[in-house]
Amino acid sequence: MFLRVINPNTTAAMTAKIEESARAVAGPGTRLDAVNPSMGPASIESHYDEALSVPGILTEIARGETEGVDAYVIACFGDPGLDAARELAHGPVVGIAEAAMHAAALLGRGFSVVTTLDRTRGRAHELATRYGSPCRGVHACDIPVLELDKDPDVLDRVVALGRTALHDDDSDVLVLGCAGMADLAEKVSAALGVPVVDGVAAATLFAQSLVTLGLRTSARSEYAQPPPKAYTGILRRFTV
Ligand SMILES: NC(=O)NC1=NC(=O)NC1=O
């Protein structure tokens, strides 16, 4: 099978980190590549960034549909463009927040999210409500997405915040609230002694499992192909 993991921001170093996390769990029979759009925000840390990332995501989905991609992962914790992507894709499209929250719900009574900027907490709560997940709290380490690779104290800060979150929320599982934290899961889990879910790995395996089960996005109603219509201006270049 052919999985495509889409980093919705345009930072190649993050795409490489995301690819590494996805490849680490993909099966031997799975062809996997990680891509990012050539247009869009360098990182996604606001509703504005999320909105501007969606045309690029949809461009990558449309391209994947011509290249035989069987399933997609949207590798940003805001799950940007997820519903629109499902209208374009024939196979499954899995967001890393959705995957991480569902995985966490299988591992404990309640989970906490450790994310980047404080302003992204509302989106995480909104997604947990939509997904019906037992999220007991969302905590921000206030490290900008593109600083995750540069700040030498990232691991210590995420561990400290995770410890506080588990205590204050009375949670028993942690979810990493950014694709850029994918490489921290194992170390944070070892430090805190609880399961720590990396949404990139979880979404990759969910997508792979759905294809293995022969399941795909339903085209019956809401996720049917978009009704044909004219798109004007620059969007004409990026629409099906
Ligand atoms: N909560 C987040 O910071 N999410 C993210 N921003 C990105 O650019 N990638 C993410 O996963």
CSV table of C-alpha atoms and ligand atoms in Angstrom, one decimal:
chain,number,residue,atom,x,y,z
A,1,MET,CA,0.0,0.0,0.0
A,2,PHE,CA,1.0,3.6,-0.5
A,3,LEU,CA,0.7,6.1,2.5
A,4,ARG,CA,1.4,9.8,2.2
A,5,VAL,CA,2.0,11.8,5.3
A,6,ILE,CA,1.4,15.5,4.8
A,7,ASN,CA,3.2,18.1,6.9
A,8,PRO,CA,0.9,21.1,6.3
A,9,ASN,CA,3.6,23.7,7.1
A,10,THR,CA,6.4,24.4,4.7
A,11,THR,CA,9.4,23.6,6.9
A,12,ALA,CA,11.3,20.7,5.4
A,13,ALA,CA,13.1,19.9,8.6
A,14,MET,CA,9.8,19.1,10.3
A,15,THR,CA,8.7,17.1,7.3
A,16,ALA,CA,11.8,15.0,7.7
A,17,LYS,CA,11.2,14.5,11.5
A,18,ILE,CA,7.6,13.5,10.7
A,19,GLU,CA,8.7,11.1,8.1
A,20,GLU,CA,11.1,9.4,10.5
A,21,SER,CA,8.4,8.9,13.1
A,22,ALA,CA,6.0,7.5,10.5
A,23,ARG,CA,8.6,5.2,8.9
A,24,ALA,CA,9.5,3.8,12.3
A,25,VAL,CA,6.0,2.2,12.6
A,26,ALA,CA,4.9,1.6,8.9
A,27,GLY,CA,4.8,-2.0,7.9
A,28,PRO,CA,7.3,-3.7,5.6
A,29,GLY,CA,4.7,-3.8,2.7
A,30,THR,CA,3.9,-0.1,3.1
A,31,ARG,CA,5.4,2.4,0.7
A,32,LEU,CA,5.4,5.7,2.6
A,33,ASP,CA,6.4,9.2,1.7
A,34,ALA,CA,6.2,12.5,3.6
A,35,VAL,CA,5.5,15.8,1.8
A,36,ASN,CA,4.8,19.4,2.5
A,37,PRO,CA,3.2,22.0,0.3
A,38,SER,CA,5.4,24.5,-1.5
A,39,MET,CA,3.0,27.2,-0.4
A,40,GLY,CA,1.7,28.1,3.1
A,41,PRO,CA,2.9,29.0,6.6
A,42,ALA,CA,6.3,27.9,7.9
A,43,SER,CA,4.6,26.7,11.0
A,44,ILE,CA,1.0,26.5,12.2
A,45,GLU,CA,0.3,28.3,15.5
A,46,SER,CA,-3.0,30.2,15.0
A,47,HIS,CA,-6.3,29.9,13.2
A,48,TYR,CA,-4.9,32.2,10.6
A,49,ASP,CA,-2.0,29.8,9.9
A,50,GLU,CA,-4.4,26.9,9.8
A,51,ALA,CA,-6.6,28.5,7.3
A,52,LEU,CA,-3.7,29.4,5.1
A,53,SER,CA,-2.4,25.9,5.2
A,54,VAL,CA,-5.5,24.3,3.8
A,55,PRO,CA,-5.0,25.1,0.1
A,56,GLY,CA,-1.6,23.5,0.2
A,57,ILE,CA,-3.0,20.4,2.0
A,58,LEU,CA,-5.7,20.0,-0.6
A,59,THR,CA,-3.2,20.4,-3.4
A,60,GLU,CA,-1.2,17.5,-2.0
A,61,ILE,CA,-4.3,15.4,-1.6
A,62,ALA,CA,-5.3,16.1,-5.2
A,63,ARG,CA,-1.8,15.2,-6.4
A,64,GLY,CA,-1.9,12.0,-4.3
A,65,GLU,CA,-5.1,10.9,-6.0
A,66,THR,CA,-3.4,11.0,-9.4
A,67,GLU,CA,-0.4,9.0,-8.0
A,68,GLY,CA,-2.3,6.1,-6.5
A,69,VAL,CA,-2.0,7.1,-2.8
A,70,ASP,CA,-4.1,4.7,-0.7
A,71,ALA,CA,-4.4,6.8,2.5
A,72,TYR,CA,-3.2,10.1,4.0
A,73,VAL,CA,-2.1,11.5,7.3
A,74,ILE,CA,-2.5,15.2,8.0
A,75,ALA,CA,0.5,15.8,10.4
A,76,CYS,CA,-0.5,18.9,12.3
A,77,PHE,CA,-2.2,18.8,15.7
A,78,GLY,CA,-5.0,21.1,14.6
A,79,ASP,CA,-6.1,18.5,12.0
A,80,PRO,CA,-6.4,21.4,9.4
A,81,GLY,CA,-8.4,20.7,6.3
A,82,LEU,CA,-9.4,17.2,7.5
A,83,ASP,CA,-13.0,17.3,6.3
A,84,ALA,CA,-12.2,18.9,3.0
A,85,ALA,CA,-9.4,16.4,2.4
A,86,ARG,CA,-11.9,13.6,3.0
A,87,GLU,CA,-14.1,15.0,0.2
A,88,LEU,CA,-11.2,14.8,-2.2
A,89,ALA,CA,-9.6,11.5,-1.1
A,90,HIS,CA,-11.0,8.1,-2.0
A,91,GLY,CA,-8.9,6.4,0.8
A,92,PRO,CA,-8.8,7.2,4.5
A,93,VAL,CA,-7.5,10.6,5.8
A,94,VAL,CA,-6.4,10.6,9.4
A,95,GLY,CA,-5.5,13.6,11.4
A,96,ILE,CA,-2.8,13.3,14.1
A,97,ALA,CA,-4.9,14.9,16.8
A,98,GLU,CA,-7.8,12.6,16.1
A,99,ALA,CA,-5.5,9.5,16.0
A,100,ALA,CA,-3.6,10.5,19.2
A,101,MET,CA,-6.8,11.2,21.1
A,102,HIS,CA,-8.5,7.9,20.1
A,103,ALA,CA,-5.3,6.0,20.9
A,104,ALA,CA,-5.0,7.7,24.3
A,105,ALA,CA,-8.6,6.8,25.1
A,106,LEU,CA,-7.7,3.1,24.7
A,107,LEU,CA,-4.9,3.5,27.3
A,108,GLY,CA,-6.4,5.2,30.3
A,109,ARG,CA,-9.4,6.9,31.9
A,110,GLY,CA,-8.3,10.4,30.8
A,111,PHE,CA,-5.5,12.1,29.0
A,112,SER,CA,-3.8,15.5,29.0
A,113,VAL,CA,-2.3,17.2,26.0
A,114,VAL,CA,1.0,19.0,26.1
A,115,THR,CA,1.2,21.5,23.3
A,116,THR,CA,3.2,24.4,22.0
A,117,LEU,CA,1.7,27.9,22.3
A,118,ASP,CA,-1.0,28.8,24.8
A,119,ARG,CA,-3.2,30.2,22.0
A,120,THR,CA,-3.5,26.7,20.4
A,121,ARG,CA,-5.1,25.2,23.5
A,122,GLY,CA,-8.6,26.1,22.5
A,123,ARG,CA,-8.3,24.2,19.2
A,124,ALA,CA,-7.2,21.1,21.0
A,125,HIS,CA,-10.2,21.3,23.4
A,126,GLU,CA,-12.5,21.8,20.4
A,127,LEU,CA,-11.1,18.7,18.7
A,128,ALA,CA,-11.4,16.6,21.8
A,129,THR,CA,-15.0,17.6,22.1
A,130,ARG,CA,-15.7,16.8,18.4
A,131,TYR,CA,-14.0,13.4,18.8
A,132,GLY,CA,-15.7,12.7,22.0
A,133,SER,CA,-12.3,12.0,23.7
A,134,PRO,CA,-11.7,12.0,27.5
A,135,CYS,CA,-9.3,15.0,27.4
A,136,ARG,CA,-8.9,16.4,30.9
A,137,GLY,CA,-6.6,19.3,30.1
A,138,VAL,CA,-4.5,21.0,27.5
A,139,HIS,CA,-1.2,22.6,28.7
A,140,ALA,CA,1.2,24.8,26.7
A,141,CYS,CA,5.0,24.7,27.1
A,142,ASP,CA,5.1,28.1,25.2
A,143,ILE,CA,7.8,26.9,22.9
A,144,PRO,CA,7.1,28.1,19.3
A,145,VAL,CA,6.9,25.2,16.8
A,146,LEU,CA,10.1,26.0,15.0
A,147,GLU,CA,12.0,26.4,18.3
A,148,LEU,CA,11.3,22.8,19.3
A,149,ASP,CA,14.4,21.7,17.4
A,150,LYS,CA,16.5,24.6,18.7
A,151,ASP,CA,15.7,24.9,22.4
A,152,PRO,CA,18.1,22.6,24.4
A,153,ASP,CA,15.6,22.5,27.3
A,154,VAL,CA,12.6,21.2,25.3
A,155,LEU,CA,12.7,17.7,26.7
A,156,ASP,CA,13.0,18.9,30.3
A,157,ARG,CA,10.2,21.5,29.8
A,158,VAL,CA,7.8,19.0,28.2
A,159,VAL,CA,8.6,16.4,31.0
A,160,ALA,CA,8.0,19.0,33.7
A,161,LEU,CA,4.8,20.2,32.1
A,162,GLY,CA,3.6,16.6,31.6
A,163,ARG,CA,4.2,15.8,35.3
A,164,THR,CA,2.1,18.8,36.3
A,165,ALA,CA,-0.6,18.0,33.8
A,166,LEU,CA,-0.9,14.4,35.0
A,167,HIS,CA,-1.2,15.6,38.6
A,168,ASP,CA,-3.5,18.6,38.1
A,169,ASP,CA,-5.8,16.8,35.6
A,170,ASP,CA,-5.6,13.4,37.3
A,171,SER,CA,-4.8,12.0,33.9
A,172,ASP,CA,-3.1,8.7,33.2
A,173,VAL,CA,-2.0,9.3,29.6
A,174,LEU,CA,-0.2,12.1,27.8
A,175,VAL,CA,-0.7,13.3,24.2
A,176,LEU,CA,2.0,15.3,22.4
A,177,GLY,CA,0.2,18.3,20.9
A,178,CYS,CA,2.5,19.0,18.0
A,179,ALA,CA,4.0,16.9,15.1
A,180,GLY,CA,7.3,18.6,16.0
A,181,MET,CA,7.3,16.8,19.3
A,182,ALA,CA,7.2,13.3,17.6
A,183,ASP,CA,10.7,12.5,18.6
A,184,LEU,CA,10.1,13.1,22.3
A,185,ALA,CA,7.4,10.5,23.0
A,186,GLU,CA,9.7,7.7,24.1
A,187,LYS,CA,11.9,9.9,26.4
A,188,VAL,CA,8.9,11.6,28.0
A,189,SER,CA,7.2,8.3,28.7
A,190,ALA,CA,10.4,6.9,30.3
A,191,ALA,CA,10.7,9.9,32.5
A,192,LEU,CA,7.1,10.0,33.6
A,193,GLY,CA,6.2,6.3,33.6
A,194,VAL,CA,2.9,6.8,31.6
A,195,PRO,CA,2.0,6.1,28.0
A,196,VAL,CA,2.8,9.2,25.8
A,197,VAL,CA,1.1,9.2,22.4
A,198,ASP,CA,2.8,10.7,19.3
A,199,GLY,CA,0.0,11.4,16.9
A,200,VAL,CA,2.2,11.0,13.8
A,201,ALA,CA,2.9,7.3,14.6
A,202,ALA,CA,-0.7,6.7,15.8
A,203,ALA,CA,-2.2,8.2,12.6
A,204,THR,CA,0.2,6.3,10.4
A,205,LEU,CA,-0.9,3.0,11.9
A,206,PHE,CA,-4.5,3.9,11.9
A,207,ALA,CA,-4.3,4.8,8.2
A,208,GLN,CA,-2.4,1.6,7.4
A,209,SER,CA,-4.9,-0.5,9.4
A,210,LEU,CA,-7.9,1.0,7.7
A,211,VAL,CA,-6.4,0.2,4.3
A,212,THR,CA,-5.5,-3.3,5.4
A,213,LEU,CA,-9.2,-3.7,6.5
A,214,GLY,CA,-10.2,-2.6,3.0
A,215,LEU,CA,-11.9,0.5,4.4
A,216,ARG,CA,-12.0,3.9,2.8
A,217,THR,CA,-13.7,7.3,3.3
A,218,SER,CA,-17.5,7.0,2.7
A,219,ALA,CA,-18.6,8.9,-0.4
A,220,ARG,CA,-22.3,8.5,0.4
A,221,SER,CA,-23.0,12.0,1.6
A,222,GLU,CA,-21.0,14.5,3.5
A,223,TYR,CA,-17.6,13.4,2.2
A,224,ALA,CA,-18.7,12.9,-1.4
A,225,GLN,CA,-16.6,14.7,-4.1
A,226,PRO,CA,-17.3,18.5,-4.0
A,227,PRO,CA,-20.0,19.6,-6.3
A,228,PRO,CA,-18.5,21.0,-9.5
A,229,LYS,CA,-18.4,24.8,-9.7
A,230,ALA,CA,-16.2,27.8,-10.9
A,231,TYR,CA,-13.3,28.9,-8.6
A,232,THR,CA,-11.9,32.3,-9.4
A,233,GLY,CA,-8.6,34.0,-8.9
A,234,ILE,CA,-5.5,32.3,-7.6
A,235,LEU,CA,-7.6,29.4,-6.3
A,236,ARG,CA,-8.2,28.2,-9.9
A,237,ARG,CA,-4.7,26.9,-9.8
A,238,PHE,CA,-5.3,24.8,-6.7
A,239,THR,CA,-8.8,23.3,-7.2
A,240,VAL,CA,-9.9,20.1,-8.8
B,1,LIG,N1,-0.2,22.6,18.2
B,1,LIG,C1,0.8,22.8,17.2
B,1,LIG,O1,1.7,23.6,17.4
B,1,LIG,N2,0.6,22.2,16.0
B,1,LIG,C2,1.4,22.3,14.9
B,1,LIG,N3,1.9,23.3,14.3
B,1,LIG,C3,2.6,22.9,13.2
B,1,LIG,O2,3.2,23.6,12.4
B,1,LIG,N4,2.6,21.5,13.2
B,1,LIG,C4,1.9,21.1,14.3
B,1,LIG,O3,1.7,19.9,14.6
